[in-house]
Short mmCIF file of C-alpha atoms and ligand atoms in Angstrom, two decimals:
data_model
loop_
_atom_site.label_atom_id
_atom_site.label_comp_id
_atom_site.label_asym_id
_atom_site.label_seq_id
_atom_site.Cartn_x
_atom_site.Cartn_y
_atom_site.Cartn_z
CA MET A 71 0.00 0.00 0.00
CA SER A 72 1.46 3.37 -0.99
CA ASP A 73 1.69 6.12 1.57
CA HIS A 74 -1.21 8.00 0.06
CA ASP A 75 -3.45 5.17 -0.91
CA ASN A 76 -6.49 5.44 1.29
CA THR A 77 -8.59 2.81 -0.46
CA PRO A 78 -9.74 0.34 2.16
CA LYS A 79 -8.29 -3.13 1.53
CA SER A 80 -9.90 -6.30 2.75
CA ASN A 81 -8.60 -7.43 6.16
CA GLU A 82 -7.47 -3.90 6.90
CA PRO A 83 -9.30 -1.53 9.24
CA PRO A 84 -11.46 1.02 7.39
CA VAL A 85 -9.56 4.20 6.66
CA SER A 86 -11.33 7.51 7.13
CA GLU A 87 -11.40 10.00 4.25
CA PRO A 88 -8.82 12.75 4.62
CA SER A 89 -10.62 16.03 5.01
CA ILE A 90 -9.38 18.83 2.76
CA THR A 91 -10.78 21.51 5.08
CA GLU A 92 -9.12 19.91 8.04
CA SER A 93 -5.72 20.07 6.33
CA LEU A 94 -6.25 23.61 5.05
CA ASP A 95 -7.23 24.80 8.50
CA ARG A 96 -3.72 24.07 9.65
CA TYR A 97 -2.31 26.41 6.98
CA ARG A 98 -4.87 29.14 7.60
CA HIS A 99 -3.91 29.30 11.22
CA SER A 100 -1.55 32.23 10.94
CA LEU A 101 -0.03 34.70 8.58
CA GLU A 102 3.44 33.40 9.35
CA TRP A 103 5.72 36.43 9.78
CA GLU A 104 2.86 38.77 10.68
CA SER A 105 2.82 37.38 14.19
CA LYS A 106 2.28 39.92 16.96
CA PHE A 107 4.68 38.05 19.22
CA TYR A 108 7.45 38.27 16.62
CA MET A 109 6.79 41.93 15.83
CA ASP A 110 6.68 42.86 19.54
CA THR A 111 9.85 40.91 20.33
CA ALA A 112 11.73 42.47 17.39
CA ALA A 113 10.48 45.94 18.40
CA LEU A 114 11.74 45.41 21.96
CA VAL A 115 15.14 44.29 20.65
CA GLU A 116 15.29 47.30 18.34
CA THR A 117 14.53 49.91 21.02
CA THR A 118 16.92 48.19 23.45
CA CYS A 119 19.69 48.23 20.82
CA ASP A 120 19.10 51.97 20.37
CA ARG A 121 19.34 52.61 24.10
CA ILE A 122 22.79 51.04 24.35
CA GLY A 123 23.95 52.45 21.03
CA VAL A 124 24.38 49.21 19.09
CA ASP A 125 25.87 49.74 15.62
CA PRO A 126 22.84 50.02 13.21
CA ASN A 127 24.32 47.37 10.89
CA ILE A 128 24.49 44.92 13.76
CA LYS A 129 21.03 45.90 15.00
CA ASN A 130 19.42 45.19 11.62
CA ARG A 131 20.99 41.76 11.53
CA LEU A 132 19.56 40.97 14.97
CA LEU A 133 15.98 41.72 13.93
CA THR A 134 15.58 38.70 11.63
CA PRO A 135 16.76 35.10 11.99
CA GLN A 136 19.85 33.96 10.10
CA ARG A 137 17.92 31.00 8.68
CA ALA A 138 14.39 29.58 8.85
CA LEU A 139 13.06 26.33 7.44
CA ILE A 140 9.42 25.33 7.00
CA VAL A 141 8.74 21.66 6.41
CA SER A 142 5.78 19.38 5.73
CA ILE A 143 5.60 16.34 7.95
CA PRO A 144 3.43 13.60 6.48
CA VAL A 145 2.58 11.05 9.14
CA ARG A 146 0.58 7.84 8.97
CA MET A 147 -1.83 7.85 11.88
CA ASP A 148 -2.85 4.68 13.71
CA ASP A 149 -6.16 4.59 11.79
CA GLY A 150 -4.34 4.47 8.44
CA ARG A 151 -4.86 8.10 7.43
CA VAL A 152 -1.90 10.24 6.43
CA ASN A 153 -1.93 13.64 8.16
CA ASN A 154 0.34 16.42 6.99
CA TYR A 155 1.70 18.67 9.72
CA ILE A 156 3.74 21.85 9.40
CA GLY A 157 7.06 22.11 11.22
CA TYR A 158 9.75 24.76 11.62
CA ARG A 159 13.36 25.20 12.66
CA VAL A 160 14.54 28.76 13.00
CA GLN A 161 18.19 29.68 13.65
CA HIS A 162 18.43 33.23 14.89
CA ASN A 163 22.08 33.86 15.68
CA ASN A 164 25.25 31.79 16.20
CA SER A 165 27.83 34.46 16.94
CA LEU A 166 28.63 33.03 20.37
CA GLY A 167 28.50 29.33 19.44
CA PRO A 168 26.31 26.65 17.84
CA PHE A 169 22.59 27.37 17.60
CA LYS A 170 20.64 26.09 20.61
CA GLY A 171 16.97 25.87 21.47
CA GLY A 172 13.98 23.67 22.12
CA ILE A 173 11.36 22.04 19.95
CA ARG A 174 7.73 22.76 20.72
CA TYR A 175 4.68 20.65 19.82
CA HIS A 176 1.57 22.82 20.10
CA GLU A 177 -1.47 23.51 17.94
CA GLU A 178 -0.73 27.26 17.84
CA VAL A 179 2.92 27.01 16.65
CA ASN A 180 3.70 29.27 13.67
CA LEU A 181 6.76 30.78 12.02
CA GLY A 182 6.42 34.11 13.81
CA GLU A 183 6.22 32.48 17.23
CA VAL A 184 9.16 30.15 16.59
CA SER A 185 11.22 33.07 15.24
CA ALA A 186 10.47 35.22 18.29
CA LEU A 187 11.39 32.32 20.57
CA ALA A 188 14.62 31.73 18.61
CA MET A 189 15.48 35.41 19.06
CA LEU A 190 14.85 35.14 22.81
CA MET A 191 17.12 32.05 22.92
CA THR A 192 20.01 34.09 21.42
CA PHE A 193 19.82 36.58 24.28
CA LYS A 194 19.04 33.91 26.91
CA THR A 195 22.29 32.01 26.23
CA ALA A 196 24.18 35.33 26.08
CA VAL A 197 22.76 36.50 29.45
CA ALA A 198 23.76 33.15 30.97
CA GLY A 199 27.24 33.64 29.48
CA ILE A 200 27.35 30.22 27.81
CA PRO A 201 28.98 29.72 24.38
CA LEU A 202 25.83 28.98 22.40
CA GLY A 203 23.56 30.80 19.95
CA GLY A 204 19.79 30.90 19.64
CA ALA A 205 17.32 28.72 17.73
CA LYS A 206 13.86 27.21 18.15
CA GLY A 207 11.76 24.60 16.40
CA GLY A 208 8.23 23.40 16.50
CA ILE A 209 5.41 21.46 14.94
CA ARG A 210 1.89 22.82 14.68
CA ILE A 211 0.26 19.83 16.33
CA ASP A 212 -1.64 19.04 19.51
CA PRO A 213 0.42 16.15 20.93
CA ARG A 214 -2.12 15.16 23.59
CA PRO A 215 -4.44 12.95 21.52
CA LEU A 216 -1.53 11.25 19.71
CA SER A 217 -0.60 7.67 20.54
CA ARG A 218 3.01 6.97 21.50
CA ALA A 219 3.60 5.40 18.08
CA GLU A 220 2.14 8.43 16.28
CA LYS A 221 4.28 10.81 18.34
CA GLN A 222 7.33 8.76 17.49
CA ARG A 223 6.55 8.82 13.73
CA VAL A 224 5.95 12.61 13.81
CA THR A 225 9.27 13.13 15.59
CA ARG A 226 11.27 10.86 13.28
CA ARG A 227 9.90 12.44 10.09
CA TYR A 228 10.43 15.98 11.43
CA THR A 229 14.04 15.06 12.34
CA VAL A 230 14.72 13.85 8.81
CA GLU A 231 13.21 17.02 7.34
CA ILE A 232 15.53 19.27 9.41
CA LEU A 233 18.48 16.84 9.33
CA ASN A 234 20.89 19.08 7.45
CA MET A 235 20.40 21.97 9.83
CA ILE A 236 21.15 20.18 13.09
CA GLY A 237 24.22 18.51 14.62
CA PRO A 238 26.43 18.79 17.72
CA GLU A 239 28.48 21.59 16.17
CA GLN A 240 25.64 23.18 14.22
CA ASP A 241 22.37 23.33 16.09
CA ILE A 242 21.35 21.34 19.17
CA PRO A 243 17.62 20.92 19.89
CA ALA A 244 16.12 20.27 23.34
CA PRO A 245 12.66 19.81 24.86
CA ASP A 246 10.14 22.64 25.06
CA MET A 247 6.36 22.76 25.47
CA GLY A 248 4.75 19.45 24.43
CA THR A 249 8.05 17.55 24.08
CA ASP A 250 10.19 15.69 26.63
CA ALA A 251 13.20 13.41 27.14
CA GLN A 252 11.54 10.61 25.13
CA THR A 253 11.02 12.95 22.17
CA MET A 254 14.74 13.80 22.31
CA ALA A 255 15.62 10.08 22.41
CA TRP A 256 13.68 9.49 19.16
CA LEU A 257 15.28 12.55 17.58
CA MET A 258 18.76 11.40 18.61
CA ASP A 259 18.09 7.87 17.36
CA THR A 260 16.81 9.07 13.98
CA PHE A 261 19.77 11.42 13.51
CA SER A 262 22.19 8.63 14.51
CA GLU A 263 20.56 6.11 12.12
CA MET A 264 20.89 8.58 9.26
CA LYS A 265 24.58 9.21 10.08
CA GLY A 266 25.41 5.53 10.65
CA HIS A 267 26.79 6.00 14.17
CA ALA A 268 25.54 7.19 17.56
CA VAL A 269 25.49 10.99 17.88
CA PRO A 270 24.17 11.65 21.40
CA SER A 271 25.27 15.30 21.44
CA VAL A 272 22.85 16.26 18.65
CA VAL A 273 20.23 16.93 21.35
CA THR A 274 20.09 17.79 25.03
CA GLY A 275 17.39 16.89 27.52
CA LYS A 276 17.84 13.20 26.61
CA PRO A 277 17.18 10.37 29.07
CA ILE A 278 20.25 9.85 31.30
CA LEU A 279 20.65 6.26 30.02
CA ILE A 280 21.59 7.47 26.54
CA GLY A 281 23.81 10.41 27.47
CA GLY A 282 21.49 12.83 29.23
CA SER A 283 22.66 14.90 32.18
CA LYS A 284 21.66 14.58 35.78
CA GLY A 285 19.53 17.55 36.80
CA ARG A 286 18.33 18.52 33.29
CA THR A 287 14.65 17.70 33.91
CA GLU A 288 14.52 19.81 37.06
CA ALA A 289 16.80 22.59 35.77
CA THR A 290 14.30 25.13 34.41
CA GLY A 291 12.00 25.03 37.44
CA TYR A 292 14.91 25.05 39.90
CA GLY A 293 16.44 28.00 38.03
CA VAL A 294 13.16 29.91 38.38
CA ALA A 295 13.35 29.25 42.13
CA TYR A 296 17.02 30.37 42.34
CA THR A 297 16.33 33.66 40.56
CA THR A 298 13.22 34.20 42.71
CA ALA A 299 15.42 33.80 45.79
CA ALA A 300 18.02 36.18 44.31
CA ALA A 301 15.26 38.75 43.63
CA ALA A 302 13.91 38.45 47.18
CA GLU A 303 17.39 38.91 48.59
CA HIS A 304 17.90 41.94 46.35
CA LEU A 305 14.63 43.40 47.65
CA GLY A 306 15.63 42.59 51.21
CA PHE A 307 13.10 39.95 52.22
CA ASP A 308 13.17 36.29 53.13
CA LEU A 309 11.10 33.75 51.15
CA GLN A 310 10.42 31.67 54.26
CA GLY A 311 6.64 31.62 54.89
CA LYS A 312 5.91 33.84 51.87
CA THR A 313 3.26 32.95 49.29
CA VAL A 314 3.57 31.95 45.63
CA ALA A 315 1.04 31.25 42.87
CA ILE A 316 2.06 29.26 39.80
CA GLN A 317 0.23 29.31 36.47
CA GLY A 318 1.07 26.06 34.63
CA PHE A 319 1.86 22.76 36.31
CA GLY A 320 4.05 21.17 33.65
CA ASN A 321 7.79 20.57 33.84
CA VAL A 322 8.70 24.15 34.79
CA GLY A 323 5.81 24.80 37.21
CA THR A 324 6.10 21.52 39.11
CA TYR A 325 9.85 21.78 39.75
CA ALA A 326 9.61 25.47 40.67
CA ALA A 327 6.81 24.53 43.12
CA ARG A 328 8.89 21.74 44.67
CA LYS A 329 12.01 23.88 45.04
CA LEU A 330 10.18 26.92 46.43
CA SER A 331 8.22 24.85 48.93
CA SER A 332 11.48 23.18 50.03
CA MET A 333 12.80 26.74 50.58
CA GLY A 334 9.88 27.31 52.97
CA MET A 335 7.46 29.12 50.66
CA LYS A 336 3.72 28.50 50.75
CA VAL A 337 2.46 27.50 47.28
CA VAL A 338 -1.12 28.75 47.52
CA ALA A 339 -2.31 28.17 43.95
CA VAL A 340 -1.39 26.18 40.86
CA SER A 341 -3.18 25.62 37.57
CA ASP A 342 -3.08 23.62 34.35
CA VAL A 343 -5.29 23.36 31.25
CA SER A 344 -8.10 21.87 33.38
CA GLY A 345 -8.25 24.93 35.67
CA GLY A 346 -6.69 26.13 38.91
CA ILE A 347 -6.71 25.15 42.59
CA TYR A 348 -6.30 27.49 45.54
CA ASN A 349 -5.66 26.98 49.24
CA PRO A 350 -4.72 30.11 51.23
CA ASP A 351 -3.02 27.92 53.88
CA GLY A 352 -0.69 26.45 51.25
CA LEU A 353 -0.95 23.33 49.09
CA ASP A 354 0.95 20.17 49.98
CA ILE A 355 2.85 20.00 46.68
CA ASN A 356 3.84 16.34 47.03
CA HIS A 357 0.22 15.45 47.64
CA VAL A 358 -0.90 17.48 44.59
CA LEU A 359 1.77 15.76 42.48
CA LYS A 360 0.53 12.35 43.64
CA TYR A 361 -3.03 13.35 42.70
CA VAL A 362 -1.88 14.53 39.25
CA ALA A 363 0.10 11.32 38.72
CA THR A 364 -3.15 9.35 38.72
CA ARG A 365 -5.68 11.96 37.55
CA THR A 366 -3.49 13.83 34.98
CA TYR A 367 -4.93 17.27 35.85
CA VAL A 368 -5.31 19.31 39.05
CA LYS A 369 -9.08 19.71 38.50
CA ASP A 370 -11.24 18.55 41.45
CA TYR A 371 -8.22 18.24 43.77
CA PRO A 372 -9.97 17.78 47.13
CA ARG A 373 -7.87 19.88 49.53
CA ALA A 374 -8.38 23.20 47.71
CA GLU A 375 -10.98 25.43 46.07
CA PRO A 376 -11.18 25.93 42.31
CA ILE A 377 -9.82 29.22 40.97
CA ASN A 378 -9.98 30.65 37.46
CA ASN A 379 -7.02 31.88 35.44
CA THR A 380 -7.49 35.63 35.97
CA ASP A 381 -8.09 35.23 39.70
CA LEU A 382 -4.95 33.11 40.04
CA LEU A 383 -2.79 35.65 38.21
CA THR A 384 -4.15 38.52 40.25
CA LEU A 385 -3.91 36.86 43.68
CA ASP A 386 -2.37 38.88 46.48
CA VAL A 387 0.84 36.83 46.73
CA ASP A 388 4.51 37.61 47.25
CA VAL A 389 5.59 35.76 44.11
CA LEU A 390 3.73 35.02 40.87
CA ILE A 391 5.18 32.53 38.39
CA PRO A 392 3.59 32.32 34.95
CA ALA A 393 4.87 28.96 33.67
CA ALA A 394 2.38 28.17 30.92
CA LEU A 395 1.74 29.67 27.49
CA GLY A 396 3.06 33.00 26.24
CA GLY A 397 0.97 36.20 26.12
CA GLN A 398 -0.90 35.54 29.39
CA ILE A 399 -0.33 38.90 31.07
CA ASP A 400 -1.84 41.70 28.97
CA ALA A 401 -2.24 45.33 30.01
CA ASP A 402 -5.47 44.63 31.86
CA ILE A 403 -4.02 41.76 33.94
CA ALA A 404 -0.75 43.69 34.43
CA ARG A 405 -2.73 46.56 36.00
CA LYS A 406 -4.41 44.10 38.39
CA LEU A 407 -1.31 42.16 39.49
CA LYS A 408 -0.72 42.19 43.24
CA CYS A 409 2.53 40.23 43.47
CA ARG A 410 5.85 41.68 44.65
CA ILE A 411 7.99 39.48 42.36
CA LEU A 412 6.98 38.26 38.90
CA ALA A 413 9.32 35.41 37.92
CA GLU A 414 8.71 34.37 34.31
CA GLY A 415 8.97 30.60 33.96
CA ALA A 416 7.26 30.68 30.54
CA ASN A 417 8.76 32.24 27.43
CA GLY A 418 7.07 35.56 26.57
CA PRO A 419 4.30 35.45 29.21
CA VAL A 420 3.81 39.25 29.12
CA THR A 421 2.48 41.06 26.03
CA ALA A 422 4.09 44.30 24.81
CA GLU A 423 1.16 46.26 26.28
CA GLY A 424 1.45 44.36 29.58
CA ASN A 425 5.15 45.19 29.61
CA GLU A 426 4.43 48.92 29.35
CA VAL A 427 2.20 48.67 32.44
CA LEU A 428 4.86 46.68 34.31
CA LYS A 429 7.50 49.26 33.43
CA ALA A 430 5.32 51.94 35.00
CA ARG A 431 4.82 49.71 38.07
CA GLN A 432 8.47 48.67 38.47
CA GLU A 433 8.74 50.08 42.00
CA GLU A 434 5.82 47.84 43.11
CA ILE A 435 6.53 44.70 41.04
CA PHE A 436 10.03 43.33 40.50
CA VAL A 437 10.18 41.39 37.21
CA VAL A 438 12.61 38.53 36.67
CA PRO A 439 12.23 38.32 32.87
CA ASP A 440 11.94 35.02 30.98
CA ILE A 441 15.43 35.04 29.44
CA LEU A 442 16.89 35.19 32.95
CA ALA A 443 14.32 33.34 35.08
CA ASN A 444 13.95 30.27 32.84
CA ALA A 445 17.57 30.06 31.65
CA GLY A 446 18.26 27.10 33.97
CA GLY A 447 17.08 24.66 31.30
CA VAL A 448 19.50 25.78 28.63
CA ILE A 449 22.32 26.12 31.17
CA VAL A 450 22.06 22.45 32.14
CA SER A 451 21.60 21.67 28.42
CA TYR A 452 25.00 23.29 27.96
CA PHE A 453 26.39 21.04 30.73
CA GLU A 454 24.86 18.02 28.99
CA TRP A 455 26.41 19.01 25.65
CA VAL A 456 29.85 19.52 27.26
CA GLN A 457 29.63 16.22 29.16
CA GLY A 458 28.55 14.39 25.99
CA LEU A 459 31.38 15.79 23.89
CA GLN A 460 33.88 14.70 26.56
CA SER A 461 32.06 11.43 27.35
CA PHE A 462 32.65 12.27 30.98
CA PHE A 463 29.70 12.83 33.30
CA TRP A 464 29.34 14.98 36.39
CA SER A 465 27.61 14.32 39.72
CA ALA A 466 24.22 15.82 40.60
CA GLU A 467 25.95 18.02 43.20
CA GLU A 468 28.39 19.44 40.64
CA ILE A 469 25.52 20.19 38.27
CA SER A 470 23.35 21.97 40.80
CA GLU A 471 26.25 23.97 42.21
CA ARG A 472 27.37 25.09 38.74
CA LEU A 473 23.78 25.94 37.76
CA PHE A 474 23.29 27.98 40.90
CA ASN A 475 26.57 29.87 40.39
CA ILE A 476 25.82 30.74 36.76
CA MET A 477 22.29 31.91 37.54
CA GLU A 478 23.43 34.02 40.44
CA ALA A 479 26.20 35.63 38.41
CA ALA A 480 23.75 36.35 35.56
CA PHE A 481 21.29 37.90 38.01
CA ARG A 482 24.01 40.15 39.42
CA GLU A 483 25.12 41.26 35.93
CA CYS A 484 21.52 42.18 35.08
CA ILE A 485 21.23 44.24 38.27
CA ASN A 486 24.46 46.04 37.29
CA PHE A 487 22.93 46.94 33.91
CA LYS A 488 19.70 47.99 35.63
CA ASN A 489 21.61 50.35 37.91
CA LYS A 490 23.94 51.63 35.21
CA PHE A 491 21.15 52.46 32.74
CA GLN A 492 18.51 53.30 35.39
CA THR A 493 16.01 51.04 33.69
CA ASP A 494 13.55 48.20 34.34
CA MET A 495 14.71 44.59 34.77
CA ARG A 496 13.47 43.32 31.37
CA THR A 497 15.26 46.07 29.50
CA ALA A 498 18.41 45.64 31.61
CA THR A 499 18.50 41.87 30.99
CA LEU A 500 18.00 42.29 27.26
CA MET A 501 20.68 45.00 27.24
CA LEU A 502 23.17 42.54 28.74
CA GLY A 503 22.28 39.86 26.16
CA ILE A 504 22.36 42.28 23.23
CA HIS A 505 25.64 43.79 24.43
CA ARG A 506 27.37 40.38 24.50
CA VAL A 507 25.99 39.23 21.13
CA SER A 508 26.65 42.51 19.33
CA GLU A 509 30.23 42.69 20.66
CA ALA A 510 30.82 39.13 19.39
CA MET A 511 29.40 40.07 15.97
CA LEU A 512 31.61 43.16 15.75
CA THR A 513 34.68 41.17 16.77
CA ARG A 514 34.01 38.42 14.25
CA GLY A 515 33.24 40.91 11.46
CA LEU A 516 31.05 40.39 8.41
CA PHE A 517 31.54 37.58 5.91
CA PRO A 518 32.60 37.96 3.10
N1 LIG B 876 13.26 25.03 25.61
C1 LIG B 876 14.04 25.55 26.68
C2 LIG B 876 14.08 27.06 26.63
O1 LIG B 876 13.20 27.70 26.09
C3 LIG B 876 15.41 24.89 26.73
C4 LIG B 876 16.26 25.08 25.52
C5 LIG B 876 17.52 24.23 25.51
O2 LIG B 876 17.81 23.58 26.50
O3 LIG B 876 18.20 24.26 24.48
O4 LIG B 876 14.94 27.68 27.17
#
């Protein structure tokens, strides 16, 4: 049977007709480059470049990715149909080292979003001071209804479509929203099969058994907790007994919750796609995690009240951690926020309009921006890449100590920029990233 032959054969399960409208809907989803997220991110980079006097030739180069690939991913589903998904890999800048960034599976993924996220990766690695560039990939697909076999076929075909762009010295993918260590294992296996030998360092965030690093799964959430603690110390208060609300209870949210509650904080609210739960006396995070392990979502958790998204974000808490989708905090929500620290676990959780409000409220709300707060993931990815290239692996203690030191140093550098330029934290952090990347570009010069 050919890949596109949908005629039912005897002894084979009936195959449903492919729906033209269904396929076209996936293309109609967005006007690619005309994404608000991309335009807003590029505008922020542009104004920040102007404030620190970046050479205009360098600035213009930073506003678009170096390379972007759009691919079709035909996949045979378990029912025999062939679905065609759209995937992307965008490489924004590699002046400081090989391109680096996650791969996202989500039904809203589009070229503009992936490009904005790739741009943020460039400055995230630069702020962390690690020798890597910025990239991002994604497939416009909802991974939740897929079977394990379907997910594996999607991943393998996508890997082959972007094969020439990636490699340990070229571009190193990692997990992001909707993907995990298993996804990276399939990607690494496909790449290795195509090359004829094992290439573990083509991805990070792999299972430890096949060359992953200790501490990588926890790294992003723990990093959010470390920068939250650094912010509290900067503001002169102790996190012990203070309250935190977390939007999103995936990889980032759960590990941030664990770390912050182990630091003595009261996690009063968490949420996921099913809704939110709230207990003003504090949630027992281990108990919530046990509940989620069997019930998948936090919905109907017995030892708390339900809470909606807006109410969770605007709770009167010491720390608020958006760790879900981007664009959650618009101007309206930003005006209503009551937290003292906003630590951004998600990428791009605040809209451009929300950011303007937060800038005006910077004395009340201290922002730890995404490219600083959630950099823990890519920092331990860097450790994984280094360990893989040397085939020599570090202990969990070494990893967490090095992660902590890098995040603390990055936080301090951002505060220096904030003081020097008398500006808000997001601008200061981006200034640091842009400064490092633009200096590297000037030093390397323009080819040819
Ligand atoms: N996807 C994560 C991020 O947005 C991790 C990227 C990586 O480890 O390369 O930072």
